[in-house]
DNA sequence: GTGAAAGCGCTAACAT
DNA sequence: ATGTTAGCGCTTTCAC
């Protein structure tokens, strides 16, 4: 039942009925009990006789009563929800993390406030601020920048868990990560095993400008395998489509002698595929391409792309679990590393000593035609 | 400043410091003013002298004060957030809608609670319930089912706007839709214009089993163009990868004579591409493929897929706008239709009378080899 | 087992 | 311009 508390007339002469939603008080009155009893029934605390419980439930149903999370939250000083900050919800990896968080939050009865920072530290801080105002029970983030903000946040209010990536200088914040180094290593080993020696690396430019785990793993594995590395085979791009494309084009045009490209992310992989097509390079006959992140289109590509699958959904799920369930265990033993998996498809071929299309192993011949 | 209110020892002997966060009261005391003044400073209501405002702000900064949305929400009887219910956050279309909603909500200072119903009406109702408990200012949904739940929700609490799709029998709920009928029509006209006469239709099975806008548009346009339609060229699949694949395989194997496939969604398009590859059908030489929804991989495909782009982000943005900004204008004039755009790429070819690979125009020859 | 009462942190009259 | 006060809807002692 809806009770009309007031009918106000707005400026444009439109009538608006303001329905006061039924409260615990109404239910108590209707059931002939005290409000405490109603509270006990709905919050599951304390004990109520089966008879009264039934009466209360009936009254509540009759009045269409919904307990207000606002009232409860104020009393309990927590909202019953968590916050998730990602760079971009339309990124398939982020979306998968979100799905994992949602799945876990659901089992724990929490809701999830999501927002996208788009790599902007200021925006990220803003979102974080708002989440604190909302008194979320915790926040999960794929952080973009500004360790200071996060340090403050972790101190002042709720708990924080990083997912997929960490910020330098914040070891006290627990994190769930994919074993990116392992993933890149397996990719490099695979390519080198196929005979490739001049492998281009398309990496993401870290905010700080430091190499990043993936690049370090690339260099490290190559060194370990005794493959010398030309410095200009390593390229870093901002995490945006245009930048990725530019980086891929630059690499493949400048170094016509690369026989394989390792893209350290799906955006970079996409760029590599597009550029190769534009330059009329056959994959894998002319260049082999492999990437980190086994997104949906990897299989739709022609040829399907070899990739390292990172457990995005698990990352989200476990981050949420860590945040809400294992509060005690948190922070012990450093970041949690989840394994990756090499998915071999058709985009990488064994290197033959001499190949067609003029891409001989000798000196680089600059390419044109983009 | 953080004040330690209590130090409790948990069962596992772990000490936990409970910091009582600073409230409006603390700030008032520190600034030597009444709490109402502090409230006025932070809520922007009423008037405060510049001097006191400064004092308050300074005190707040000193104490690291964050206004509690819980307290404010209780008083205002609204949370300052909205809910978004999608079938699946990892679906690129849904993700894009979400991005649009986030963008708009941000400009209006609202946060967004997201959840995925996975096409399950019961789950959807559950989520809706929770959102009502949270006292969200409104709900945007890509609804799955159960008109009754939605009718109740729209009545009892906050306002509802449907996005991308509607539920039969709920004309009173405003909606923002893509012009799917127009999109399908342009696709059919394009294919028929290329000379195709036996066009297969891969559609989504509607919950109710009714044809759906896309299928009706398909049939209608064909009829309008005077192209007869074999009933078994029209296939409906549940919105899941396996079902889509099965449907596509069934269609292409059963009807070796189809010269073009219109996939009414990106999942179905994906299935068509995969099945065509599995059956060794060259695209577009043997079959032309076109789909609704211009997702990212359409361009990465080889050949790139012709598709109808639907303005997912706009849909989200405008749904949010309609929900929060244009409350008054809402519901007038029925659903808002946003235009689609045909993006022609390389996956459809003009039909020649006789083609290679034994796919003659004559009687269907059952295919094998999946 | 149940009720009365005291807040949780905030805003909005209403006074001054 | 600013302080006082009364709740918003709920949980939780504390009596009974």
mmCIF file of N, CA and C (backbone and C1' of nucleotides) in Angstrom, chain A residues 33-34 37 40 47-49 52 75, chain C residues 1-9:
data_model
loop_
_atom_site.group_PDB
_atom_site.id
_atom_site.type_symbol
_atom_site.label_atom_id
_atom_site.label_comp_id
_atom_site.label_asym_id
_atom_site.label_seq_id
_atom_site.Cartn_x
_atom_site.Cartn_y
_atom_site.Cartn_z
ATOM 1 N N UNK A 33 3.278 -4.938 17.098
ATOM 2 C CA UNK A 33 4.490 -5.256 17.853
ATOM 3 C C UNK A 33 5.358 -4.006 17.934
ATOM 4 N N UNK A 34 6.454 -4.086 18.641
ATOM 5 C CA UNK A 34 7.378 -2.960 18.707
ATOM 6 C C UNK A 34 8.290 -2.958 17.503
ATOM 7 N N UNK A 37 11.124 -5.574 17.311
ATOM 8 C CA UNK A 37 10.778 -6.911 16.842
ATOM 9 C C UNK A 37 10.847 -6.988 15.319
ATOM 10 N N UNK A 40 14.313 -7.149 14.330
ATOM 11 C CA UNK A 40 14.889 -8.483 14.550
ATOM 12 C C UNK A 40 14.497 -9.439 13.432
ATOM 13 N N UNK A 47 16.057 -13.144 18.734
ATOM 14 C CA UNK A 47 15.112 -14.242 18.542
ATOM 15 C C UNK A 47 13.667 -13.745 18.626
ATOM 16 N N UNK A 48 12.885 -14.254 17.720
ATOM 17 C CA UNK A 48 11.469 -13.923 17.669
ATOM 18 C C UNK A 48 10.694 -15.222 17.592
ATOM 19 N N UNK A 49 9.558 -15.271 18.248
ATOM 20 C CA UNK A 49 8.738 -16.478 18.174
ATOM 21 C C UNK A 49 8.200 -16.625 16.760
ATOM 22 N N UNK A 52 4.986 -14.493 16.008
ATOM 23 C CA UNK A 52 5.138 -13.058 15.746
ATOM 24 C C UNK A 52 5.866 -12.819 14.441
ATOM 25 N N UNK A 75 23.168 3.462 10.946
ATOM 26 C CA UNK A 75 23.364 2.840 12.249
ATOM 27 C C UNK A 75 24.640 1.993 12.270
ATOM 28 P P DG C 1 13.352 -16.653 23.022
ATOM 29 O "O5'" DG C 1 12.049 -15.827 22.674
ATOM 30 C "C5'" DG C 1 10.775 -16.378 22.504
ATOM 31 C "C4'" DG C 1 9.786 -15.264 22.778
ATOM 32 C "C3'" DG C 1 9.719 -14.221 21.675
ATOM 33 O "O3'" DG C 1 8.396 -13.714 21.636
ATOM 34 C "C1'" DG C 1 10.526 -13.196 23.635
ATOM 35 P P DT C 2 7.913 -12.762 20.525
ATOM 36 O "O5'" DT C 2 8.120 -11.330 21.162
ATOM 37 C "C5'" DT C 2 7.197 -10.901 22.159
ATOM 38 C "C4'" DT C 2 7.657 -9.599 22.744
ATOM 39 C "C3'" DT C 2 7.780 -8.448 21.751
ATOM 40 O "O3'" DT C 2 6.680 -7.570 21.978
ATOM 41 C "C1'" DT C 2 9.496 -8.447 23.398
ATOM 42 P P DG C 3 6.528 -6.275 21.071
ATOM 43 O "O5'" DG C 3 7.062 -5.166 22.090
ATOM 44 C "C5'" DG C 3 6.371 -4.981 23.317
ATOM 45 C "C4'" DG C 3 6.991 -3.820 24.075
ATOM 46 C "C3'" DG C 3 7.089 -2.515 23.287
ATOM 47 O "O3'" DG C 3 6.785 -1.428 24.159
ATOM 48 C "C1'" DG C 3 9.250 -3.193 23.976
ATOM 49 P P DA C 4 6.560 0.030 23.634
ATOM 50 O "O5'" DA C 4 7.491 0.906 24.577
ATOM 51 C "C5'" DA C 4 7.989 0.380 25.811
ATOM 52 C "C4'" DA C 4 9.145 1.265 26.307
ATOM 53 C "C3'" DA C 4 9.218 2.643 25.665
ATOM 54 O "O3'" DA C 4 9.735 3.552 26.634
ATOM 55 C "C1'" DA C 4 11.142 1.421 25.085
ATOM 56 P P DA C 5 10.003 5.090 26.215
ATOM 57 O "O5'" DA C 5 11.551 5.076 25.869
ATOM 58 C "C5'" DA C 5 12.481 4.524 26.803
ATOM 59 C "C4'" DA C 5 13.908 4.781 26.350
ATOM 60 C "C3'" DA C 5 14.130 6.143 25.709
ATOM 61 O "O3'" DA C 5 15.455 6.562 26.012
ATOM 62 C "C1'" DA C 5 14.683 4.491 24.153
ATOM 63 P P DA C 6 15.905 8.070 25.810
ATOM 64 O "O5'" DA C 6 17.437 7.915 25.404
ATOM 65 C "C5'" DA C 6 18.222 6.829 25.921
ATOM 66 C "C4'" DA C 6 19.317 6.460 24.929
ATOM 67 C "C3'" DA C 6 19.893 7.673 24.201
ATOM 68 O "O3'" DA C 6 21.297 7.490 24.039
ATOM 69 C "C1'" DA C 6 19.073 6.159 22.625
ATOM 70 P P DG C 7 22.232 8.716 23.722
ATOM 71 O "O5'" DG C 7 21.417 9.430 22.533
ATOM 72 C "C5'" DG C 7 22.074 9.817 21.330
ATOM 73 C "C4'" DG C 7 22.668 8.620 20.622
ATOM 74 C "C3'" DG C 7 23.265 8.971 19.271
ATOM 75 O "O3'" DG C 7 24.485 8.278 19.077
ATOM 76 C "C1'" DG C 7 21.510 7.394 19.000
ATOM 77 P P DC C 8 25.679 8.986 18.401
ATOM 78 O "O5'" DC C 8 25.721 8.366 16.935
ATOM 79 C "C5'" DC C 8 26.382 7.137 16.643
ATOM 80 C "C4'" DC C 8 26.024 6.738 15.232
ATOM 81 C "C3'" DC C 8 26.197 7.868 14.218
ATOM 82 O "O3'" DC C 8 27.468 7.720 13.577
ATOM 83 C "C1'" DC C 8 24.084 6.698 13.918
ATOM 84 P P DG C 9 28.503 8.923 13.607
ATOM 85 O "O5'" DG C 9 27.967 9.868 12.438
ATOM 86 C "C5'" DG C 9 27.953 9.391 11.103
ATOM 87 C "C4'" DG C 9 27.205 10.377 10.246
ATOM 88 C "C3'" DG C 9 27.717 11.818 10.333
ATOM 89 O "O3'" DG C 9 27.890 12.312 9.023
ATOM 90 C "C1'" DG C 9 25.394 11.746 10.725
#
